[in-house]
PDB file of C-alpha atoms in Angstrom:
ATOM      1  CA  MET A   9       0.000   0.000   0.000  1.00 47.00           C
ATOM      2  CA  ALA A  10       1.599   3.225  -1.138  1.00 50.00           C
ATOM      3  CA  GLY A  11       1.136   6.584   0.516  1.00 47.00           C
ATOM      4  CA  HIS A  12       0.432   8.305  -2.776  1.00 45.00           C
ATOM      5  CA  SER A  13      -2.359   5.914  -3.708  1.00 42.00           C
ATOM      6  CA  LYS A  14      -5.150   7.938  -5.366  1.00 35.00           C
ATOM      7  CA  PHE A  15      -8.273   9.436  -3.841  1.00 34.00           C
ATOM      8  CA  LYS A  16      -8.725   6.611  -1.342  1.00 38.00           C
ATOM      9  CA  ASN A  17      -5.184   6.787  -0.014  1.00 41.00           C
ATOM     10  CA  ILE A  18      -6.355   7.111   3.594  1.00 38.00           C
ATOM     11  CA  MET A  19      -9.251   4.696   3.334  1.00 42.00           C
ATOM     12  CA  HIS A  20      -8.058   1.222   4.202  1.00 46.00           C
ATOM     13  CA  ARG A  21      -8.758  -2.046   5.974  1.00 42.00           C
ATOM     14  CA  LYS A  22     -12.025  -3.551   7.128  1.00 40.00           C
ATOM     15  CA  GLY A  23     -14.426  -1.766   4.818  1.00 46.00           C
ATOM     16  CA  ALA A  24     -13.194   1.716   5.631  1.00 50.00           C
ATOM     17  CA  GLN A  25     -14.167   2.745   2.087  1.00 50.00           C
ATOM     18  CA  ASP A  26     -17.805   2.642   3.229  1.00 52.00           C
ATOM     19  CA  LYS A  27     -17.184   4.474   6.502  1.00 54.00           C
ATOM     20  CA  LYS A  28     -18.978   7.765   7.082  1.00 65.00           C
ATOM     21  CA  ARG A  29     -20.116   8.241   3.512  1.00 70.00           C
ATOM     22  CA  SER A  30     -22.039  11.365   4.413  1.00 73.00           C
ATOM     23  CA  ALA A  31     -18.844  12.925   5.799  1.00 79.00           C
ATOM     24  CA  MET A  32     -17.099  12.144   2.516  1.00 83.00           C
ATOM     25  CA  PHE A  33     -19.908  13.798   0.575  1.00 86.00           C
ATOM     26  CA  SER A  34     -19.616  16.836   2.844  1.00 87.00           C
ATOM     27  CA  LYS A  35     -15.915  17.188   2.015  1.00 88.00           C
ATOM     28  CA  LEU A  36     -16.568  16.734  -1.690  1.00 89.00           C
ATOM     29  CA  SER A  37     -19.341  19.342  -1.562  1.00 91.00           C
ATOM     30  CA  ARG A  38     -17.030  21.799   0.154  1.00 90.00           C
ATOM     31  CA  GLU A  39     -14.404  21.399  -2.569  1.00 90.00           C
ATOM     32  CA  ILE A  40     -17.032  21.836  -5.312  1.00 92.00           C
ATOM     33  CA  THR A  41     -18.363  25.019  -3.697  1.00 90.00           C
ATOM     34  CA  VAL A  42     -14.881  26.486  -3.219  1.00 89.00           C
ATOM     35  CA  ALA A  43     -13.902  25.624  -6.797  1.00 89.00           C
ATOM     36  CA  ALA A  44     -17.075  27.209  -8.162  1.00 89.00           C
ATOM     37  CA  LYS A  45     -16.552  30.337  -6.058  1.00 87.00           C
ATOM     38  CA  MET A  46     -12.944  30.739  -7.211  1.00 83.00           C
ATOM     39  CA  GLY A  47     -13.866  30.559 -10.888  1.00 81.00           C
ATOM     40  CA  THR A  48     -17.066  30.113 -12.834  1.00 84.00           C
ATOM     41  CA  PRO A  49     -19.848  27.625 -12.001  1.00 87.00           C
ATOM     42  CA  ASP A  50     -19.485  26.185 -15.517  1.00 88.00           C
ATOM     43  CA  VAL A  51     -17.548  22.892 -15.353  1.00 86.00           C
ATOM     44  CA  ASP A  52     -16.431  23.259 -18.972  1.00 83.00           C
ATOM     45  CA  MET A  53     -14.819  26.632 -18.224  1.00 85.00           C
ATOM     46  CA  ASN A  54     -13.463  25.860 -14.750  1.00 86.00           C
ATOM     47  CA  PRO A  55     -10.823  23.073 -14.639  1.00 80.00           C
ATOM     48  CA  ARG A  56     -10.727  22.908 -10.842  1.00 84.00           C
ATOM     49  CA  LEU A  57     -14.508  22.584 -10.652  1.00 88.00           C
ATOM     50  CA  ARG A  58     -14.449  19.851 -13.275  1.00 85.00           C
ATOM     51  CA  LEU A  59     -11.867  17.933 -11.215  1.00 83.00           C
ATOM     52  CA  ALA A  60     -13.986  18.332  -8.087  1.00 88.00           C
ATOM     53  CA  VAL A  61     -17.132  17.150  -9.867  1.00 89.00           C
ATOM     54  CA  ASN A  62     -15.275  14.187 -11.387  1.00 83.00           C
ATOM     55  CA  SER A  63     -14.000  13.189  -7.942  1.00 83.00           C
ATOM     56  CA  ALA A  64     -17.539  13.412  -6.567  1.00 87.00           C
ATOM     57  CA  LYS A  65     -18.923  11.293  -9.389  1.00 85.00           C
ATOM     58  CA  ALA A  66     -16.182   8.714  -8.812  1.00 78.00           C
ATOM     59  CA  GLN A  67     -17.485   8.347  -5.246  1.00 80.00           C
ATOM     60  CA  SER A  68     -21.085   7.943  -6.495  1.00 84.00           C
ATOM     61  CA  MET A  69     -22.179  11.272  -5.088  1.00 89.00           C
ATOM     62  CA  PRO A  70     -25.753  12.007  -6.304  1.00 90.00           C
ATOM     63  CA  LYS A  71     -26.132  14.582  -9.079  1.00 93.00           C
ATOM     64  CA  ASP A  72     -28.520  16.612  -6.916  1.00 93.00           C
ATOM     65  CA  ASN A  73     -25.854  16.973  -4.217  1.00 92.00           C
ATOM     66  CA  ILE A  74     -23.303  18.097  -6.796  1.00 92.00           C
ATOM     67  CA  GLN A  75     -25.668  20.691  -8.252  1.00 93.00           C
ATOM     68  CA  ARG A  76     -26.597  22.012  -4.795  1.00 92.00           C
ATOM     69  CA  ALA A  77     -22.903  22.548  -4.013  1.00 91.00           C
ATOM     70  CA  ILE A  78     -22.469  24.508  -7.266  1.00 91.00           C
ATOM     71  CA  ASP A  79     -25.653  26.523  -6.647  1.00 90.00           C
ATOM     72  CA  LYS A  80     -24.407  27.377  -3.159  1.00 87.00           C
ATOM     73  CA  ALA A  81     -21.399  29.095  -4.695  1.00 84.00           C
ATOM     74  CA  SER A  82     -23.508  30.891  -7.308  1.00 78.00           C
ATOM     75  CA  ALA A  83     -25.741  32.276  -4.566  1.00 78.00           C
ATOM     76  CA  ASN A  84     -22.653  33.211  -2.526  1.00 73.00           C
ATOM     77  CA  GLU A  85     -23.966  31.170   0.373  1.00 66.00           C
ATOM     78  CA  GLY A  86     -22.094  29.254   3.024  1.00 57.00           C
ATOM     79  CA  ASP A  87     -18.869  29.895   4.839  1.00 66.00           C
ATOM     80  CA  ASP A  88     -15.795  31.336   3.234  1.00 80.00           C
ATOM     81  CA  TYR A  89     -13.237  28.558   3.291  1.00 86.00           C
ATOM     82  CA  GLU A  90      -9.531  28.971   2.729  1.00 87.00           C
ATOM     83  CA  GLU A  91      -7.015  26.398   1.620  1.00 90.00           C
ATOM     84  CA  VAL A  92      -4.368  25.412   4.152  1.00 94.00           C
ATOM     85  CA  ARG A  93      -1.568  22.870   3.840  1.00 96.00           C
ATOM     86  CA  TYR A  94       0.124  21.198   6.792  1.00 96.00           C
ATOM     87  CA  GLU A  95       3.313  19.170   6.631  1.00 97.00           C
ATOM     88  CA  GLY A  96       4.993  16.921   9.133  1.00 96.00           C
ATOM     89  CA  TYR A  97       6.515  13.576   9.993  1.00 95.00           C
ATOM     90  CA  GLY A  98       4.512  10.541  10.988  1.00 94.00           C
ATOM     91  CA  PRO A  99       5.536   7.198  12.510  1.00 93.00           C
ATOM     92  CA  GLY A 100       8.652   5.538  11.130  1.00 91.00           C
ATOM     93  CA  GLY A 101       9.978   8.750   9.635  1.00 91.00           C
ATOM     94  CA  SER A 102       7.166   8.926   7.075  1.00 94.00           C
ATOM     95  CA  ALA A 103       6.512  12.333   5.508  1.00 95.00           C
ATOM     96  CA  ILE A 104       2.879  13.472   5.521  1.00 95.00           C
ATOM     97  CA  ILE A 105       1.112  16.309   3.687  1.00 95.00           C
ATOM     98  CA  VAL A 106      -2.368  17.328   4.830  1.00 95.00           C
ATOM     99  CA  GLU A 107      -4.586  19.522   2.657  1.00 94.00           C
ATOM    100  CA  ALA A 108      -7.533  21.248   4.322  1.00 94.00           C
ATOM    101  CA  LEU A 109     -10.347  23.676   3.584  1.00 92.00           C
ATOM    102  CA  THR A 110     -11.241  25.595   6.724  1.00 92.00           C
ATOM    103  CA  ASP A 111     -13.208  28.548   8.021  1.00 89.00           C
ATOM    104  CA  ASN A 112     -11.161  28.568  11.236  1.00 92.00           C
ATOM    105  CA  ARG A 113      -7.391  28.171  10.846  1.00 93.00           C
ATOM    106  CA  ASN A 114      -6.763  27.990  14.590  1.00 96.00           C
ATOM    107  CA  ARG A 115      -9.189  25.106  15.066  1.00 95.00           C
ATOM    108  CA  THR A 116      -7.822  23.134  12.151  1.00 96.00           C
ATOM    109  CA  ALA A 117      -4.171  23.708  13.063  1.00 96.00           C
ATOM    110  CA  THR A 118      -4.806  22.596  16.644  1.00 97.00           C
ATOM    111  CA  ASN A 119      -6.625  19.453  15.531  1.00 96.00           C
ATOM    112  CA  VAL A 120      -3.952  18.466  13.022  1.00 97.00           C
ATOM    113  CA  ARG A 121      -1.087  19.186  15.424  1.00 96.00           C
ATOM    114  CA  THR A 122      -2.780  17.117  18.144  1.00 97.00           C
ATOM    115  CA  ALA A 123      -3.345  14.208  15.753  1.00 96.00           C
ATOM    116  CA  PHE A 124       0.339  14.139  14.829  1.00 96.00           C
ATOM    117  CA  SER A 125       1.603  14.432  18.411  1.00 95.00           C
ATOM    118  CA  LYS A 126      -0.699  11.689  19.727  1.00 95.00           C
ATOM    119  CA  HIS A 127       0.257   9.215  17.014  1.00 95.00           C
ATOM    120  CA  GLY A 128       4.016   9.163  16.821  1.00 90.00           C
ATOM    121  CA  GLY A 129       4.556  12.232  14.671  1.00 94.00           C
ATOM    122  CA  ASN A 130       5.190  15.938  14.780  1.00 93.00           C
ATOM    123  CA  LEU A 131       3.939  18.811  12.676  1.00 94.00           C
ATOM    124  CA  GLY A 132       6.522  20.915  10.873  1.00 92.00           C
ATOM    125  CA  ALA A 133       6.559  24.208   9.025  1.00 91.00           C
ATOM    126  CA  THR A 134       5.194  24.610   5.520  1.00 88.00           C
ATOM    127  CA  GLY A 135       7.815  23.264   3.136  1.00 91.00           C
ATOM    128  CA  SER A 136       9.379  20.946   5.703  1.00 93.00           C
ATOM    129  CA  VAL A 137       8.481  17.788   3.754  1.00 95.00           C
ATOM    130  CA  SER A 138       6.901  18.927   0.458  1.00 95.00           C
ATOM    131  CA  HIS A 139      10.366  19.375  -1.061  1.00 95.00           C
ATOM    132  CA  GLY A 140      10.456  15.566  -1.175  1.00 95.00           C
ATOM    133  CA  PHE A 141       7.320  15.400  -3.321  1.00 95.00           C
ATOM    134  CA  GLU A 142       6.286  16.483  -6.813  1.00 95.00           C
ATOM    135  CA  ARG A 143       2.991  18.271  -7.458  1.00 95.00           C
ATOM    136  CA  LEU A 144       1.473  16.295 -10.321  1.00 95.00           C
ATOM    137  CA  GLY A 145      -1.823  15.352 -11.885  1.00 93.00           C
ATOM    138  CA  LEU A 146      -3.160  11.878 -11.110  1.00 92.00           C
ATOM    139  CA  ILE A 147      -5.752   9.965 -13.125  1.00 91.00           C
ATOM    140  CA  VAL A 148      -6.868   6.557 -11.850  1.00 90.00           C
ATOM    141  CA  TYR A 149      -8.590   3.784 -13.772  1.00 92.00           C
ATOM    142  CA  PRO A 150      -9.560   0.364 -12.385  1.00 90.00           C
ATOM    143  CA  ALA A 151      -7.528  -2.615 -13.601  1.00 92.00           C
ATOM    144  CA  SER A 152     -10.612  -3.739 -15.530  1.00 93.00           C
ATOM    145  CA  ALA A 153     -10.288  -0.707 -17.825  1.00 93.00           C
ATOM    146  CA  GLY A 154      -7.684  -2.531 -19.893  1.00 92.00           C
ATOM    147  CA  SER A 155      -4.393  -4.382 -20.049  1.00 93.00           C
ATOM    148  CA  GLU A 156      -1.140  -2.709 -19.076  1.00 93.00           C
ATOM    149  CA  ASP A 157      -0.196  -2.386 -22.750  1.00 94.00           C
ATOM    150  CA  LYS A 158      -3.546  -0.871 -23.681  1.00 94.00           C
ATOM    151  CA  MET A 159      -3.355   1.637 -20.840  1.00 95.00           C
ATOM    152  CA  LEU A 160       0.236   2.562 -21.671  1.00 94.00           C
ATOM    153  CA  GLU A 161      -0.697   3.206 -25.301  1.00 95.00           C
ATOM    154  CA  ALA A 162      -3.683   5.335 -24.289  1.00 95.00           C
ATOM    155  CA  ALA A 163      -1.632   7.294 -21.738  1.00 95.00           C
ATOM    156  CA  MET A 164       1.073   8.040 -24.297  1.00 95.00           C
ATOM    157  CA  GLU A 165      -1.479   9.123 -26.883  1.00 94.00           C
ATOM    158  CA  ALA A 166      -3.165  11.417 -24.350  1.00 94.00           C
ATOM    159  CA  GLY A 167       0.129  13.090 -23.393  1.00 95.00           C
ATOM    160  CA  ALA A 168       0.654  11.617 -19.934  1.00 95.00           C
ATOM    161  CA  GLU A 169       4.124  11.512 -18.359  1.00 94.00           C
ATOM    162  CA  ASP A 170       4.063   8.157 -16.569  1.00 93.00           C
ATOM    163  CA  ILE A 171       1.836   5.185 -15.784  1.00 94.00           C
ATOM    164  CA  GLN A 172       1.996   2.648 -12.966  1.00 91.00           C
ATOM    165  CA  SER A 173      -0.183  -0.438 -13.351  1.00 90.00           C
ATOM    166  CA  GLY A 174      -1.016  -2.754 -10.473  1.00 86.00           C
ATOM    167  CA  ALA A 175      -3.400  -5.584  -9.645  1.00 84.00           C
ATOM    168  CA  GLU A 176      -6.248  -3.226  -8.742  1.00 86.00           C
ATOM    169  CA  GLU A 177      -5.676  -0.017 -10.679  1.00 90.00           C
ATOM    170  CA  HIS A 178      -3.759   1.999 -13.226  1.00 94.00           C
ATOM    171  CA  GLU A 179      -2.259   5.282 -11.993  1.00 93.00           C
ATOM    172  CA  ILE A 180      -1.578   7.742 -14.806  1.00 95.00           C
ATOM    173  CA  TRP A 181       0.589  10.743 -13.942  1.00 95.00           C
ATOM    174  CA  THR A 182       0.720  14.080 -15.752  1.00 96.00           C
ATOM    175  CA  ALA A 183       2.212  17.523 -15.299  1.00 96.00           C
ATOM    176  CA  ALA A 184      -0.082  19.514 -13.009  1.00 93.00           C
ATOM    177  CA  ASP A 185      -0.956  22.013 -15.744  1.00 92.00           C
ATOM    178  CA  ASP A 186      -1.784  19.213 -18.202  1.00 93.00           C
ATOM    179  CA  LEU A 187      -4.174  17.275 -15.955  1.00 90.00           C
ATOM    180  CA  HIS A 188      -7.426  18.683 -17.357  1.00 84.00           C
ATOM    181  CA  GLU A 189      -6.364  18.179 -20.977  1.00 90.00           C
ATOM    182  CA  VAL A 190      -4.950  14.665 -20.494  1.00 93.00           C
ATOM    183  CA  ALA A 191      -7.989  13.551 -18.485  1.00 89.00           C
ATOM    184  CA  GLY A 192     -10.270  14.741 -21.279  1.00 88.00           C
ATOM    185  CA  ALA A 193      -8.267  12.866 -23.902  1.00 94.00           C
ATOM    186  CA  LEU A 194      -8.254   9.675 -21.823  1.00 94.00           C
ATOM    187  CA  GLU A 195     -11.997   9.897 -21.230  1.00 90.00           C
ATOM    188  CA  LYS A 196     -12.539   9.767 -25.010  1.00 92.00           C
ATOM    189  CA  LEU A 197     -10.272   6.718 -25.261  1.00 93.00           C
ATOM    190  CA  LEU A 198     -11.182   4.794 -22.098  1.00 93.00           C
ATOM    191  CA  GLY A 199     -14.342   6.283 -20.630  1.00 89.00           C
ATOM    192  CA  GLU A 200     -14.696   8.102 -17.323  1.00 84.00           C
ATOM    193  CA  ALA A 201     -11.848   7.719 -14.843  1.00 87.00           C
ATOM    194  CA  GLU A 202     -12.243   6.513 -11.274  1.00 83.00           C
ATOM    195  CA  ALA A 203     -10.431   9.599  -9.970  1.00 82.00           C
ATOM    196  CA  VAL A 204      -8.915  12.758 -11.446  1.00 83.00           C
ATOM    197  CA  LYS A 205      -7.050  15.128  -9.147  1.00 84.00           C
ATOM    198  CA  LEU A 206      -3.901  16.981  -8.246  1.00 88.00           C
ATOM    199  CA  ALA A 207      -1.616  14.895  -6.094  1.00 92.00           C
ATOM    200  CA  TRP A 208       1.637  14.923  -4.158  1.00 94.00           C
ATOM    201  CA  LYS A 209       3.888  12.136  -5.450  1.00 92.00           C
ATOM    202  CA  PRO A 210       6.895  11.264  -3.268  1.00 93.00           C
ATOM    203  CA  ASN A 211      10.338  11.184  -4.826  1.00 92.00           C
ATOM    204  CA  ILE A 212      11.522   8.581  -2.297  1.00 91.00           C
ATOM    205  CA  THR A 213       9.376   6.215  -0.237  1.00 90.00           C
ATOM    206  CA  VAL A 214       9.861   4.836   3.280  1.00 91.00           C
ATOM    207  CA  ASP A 215       9.194   1.171   4.083  1.00 91.00           C
ATOM    208  CA  MET A 216       7.077   0.828   7.230  1.00 91.00           C
ATOM    209  CA  ASP A 217       7.368  -2.007   9.743  1.00 92.00           C
ATOM    210  CA  GLU A 218       4.262  -3.504  11.360  1.00 91.00           C
ATOM    211  CA  ALA A 219       4.339  -1.345  14.495  1.00 91.00           C
ATOM    212  CA  GLY A 220       4.880   1.834  12.517  1.00 92.00           C
ATOM    213  CA  ALA A 221       2.157   0.966  10.024  1.00 91.00           C
ATOM    214  CA  GLY A 222      -0.349   0.291  12.818  1.00 91.00           C
ATOM    215  CA  THR A 223       0.320   3.678  14.405  1.00 93.00           C
ATOM    216  CA  LEU A 224       0.275   5.377  11.010  1.00 93.00           C
ATOM    217  CA  PHE A 225      -3.205   4.027  10.269  1.00 89.00           C
ATOM    218  CA  LYS A 226      -4.442   5.453  13.575  1.00 91.00           C
ATOM    219  CA  LEU A 227      -3.062   8.870  12.581  1.00 93.00           C
ATOM    220  CA  LEU A 228      -4.657   8.649   9.139  1.00 90.00           C
ATOM    221  CA  ASP A 229      -7.994   7.644  10.672  1.00 88.00           C
ATOM    222  CA  VAL A 230      -7.991  10.684  12.963  1.00 92.00           C
ATOM    223  CA  LEU A 231      -7.101  13.019  10.099  1.00 92.00           C
ATOM    224  CA  ASP A 232      -9.745  11.423   7.883  1.00 88.00           C
ATOM    225  CA  ASP A 233     -12.375  11.989  10.578  1.00 88.00           C
ATOM    226  CA  ASP A 234     -11.614  15.730  10.715  1.00 92.00           C
ATOM    227  CA  ASP A 235     -14.226  17.622   8.697  1.00 89.00           C
ATOM    228  CA  ASP A 236     -11.674  20.235   7.595  1.00 92.00           C
ATOM    229  CA  VAL A 237      -9.186  17.741   6.146  1.00 93.00           C
ATOM    230  CA  GLN A 238      -9.687  17.116   2.435  1.00 91.00           C
ATOM    231  CA  THR A 239      -6.774  14.869   1.450  1.00 90.00           C
ATOM    232  CA  VAL A 240      -3.709  13.301   3.023  1.00 92.00           C
ATOM    233  CA  TRP A 241      -0.589  12.236   1.129  1.00 93.00           C
ATOM    234  CA  GLY A 242       2.458  10.383   2.358  1.00 93.00           C
ATOM    235  CA  ASN A 243       5.665   8.696   1.264  1.00 93.00           C
ATOM    236  CA  TYR A 244       5.069   5.425   3.096  1.00 91.00           C
ATOM    237  CA  GLU A 245       5.161   1.941   1.590  1.00 89.00           C
ATOM    238  CA  ILE A 246       3.539  -0.991   3.395  1.00 87.00           C
ATOM    239  CA  SER A 247       4.141  -4.550   2.212  1.00 84.00           C
ATOM    240  CA  ASP A 248       1.307  -6.947   1.450  1.00 81.00           C
ATOM    241  CA  GLU A 249       2.512  -9.219   4.256  1.00 86.00           C
ATOM    242  CA  ILE A 250       2.253  -6.466   6.868  1.00 85.00           C
ATOM    243  CA  MET A 251      -1.118  -5.351   5.511  1.00 81.00           C
ATOM    244  CA  ALA A 252      -2.398  -8.933   5.821  1.00 80.00           C
ATOM    245  CA  ARG A 253      -1.246  -9.159   9.451  1.00 82.00           C
ATOM    246  CA  LEU A 254      -2.824  -5.804  10.311  1.00 79.00           C
ATOM    247  CA  ASP A 255      -6.081  -6.900   8.711  1.00 73.00           C
ATOM    248  CA  GLN A 256      -6.219  -9.812  11.147  1.00 69.00           C
ATOM    249  CA  ASP A 257      -5.986  -7.554  14.206  1.00 62.00           C
TER     250      ASP A 257
END
């Protein structure tokens, strides 16, 4: 399990993908509203909004919920959220990046700092770990979308920079500025992606032992439960053997 693994990178083990679905929809709605407020409510004219809507669709968010989030921005309703990024070190020397949308920076900073300190980590200054990551575009398709050769050919034709194929999914990486264009080209070739978003890809990964991985998951769970936290990225790698043992706990 890699720390840069797509939209569900902090959803793991024992059906956690189904946990607190309404909370997930709330976070997706917040991102849609912010994206629509920062640009235009037209998804064809607003790349960030299109990414947010695509992410919501990938999580089976109802169309009515998506439209309400867009309408909220058009009516200038709701809180004014600002984007905040936190960086720090988790268990086992893992580097963690937390992206949040908040209407109260003090509350969010306190919650994130407490989560790190209680679970074997410590929060650093902005830039303390992001220098070890690249800001890239990430497009994810399920393994069923096609063979590795088919996906590689499609990714090259669409202008992607790299592709990593595994047993469950294909991760297609692009330059951040090319994400919208490449995703559109791939959609014509392969259909709608499972996830399309900006991501932090680590340059070097850290192998986690069983104890460190167990503590790391507790940290990720706490961060995931925070309403202000949108996404969490890390440079950790966890072997299948350790994942299997943790699943038995």
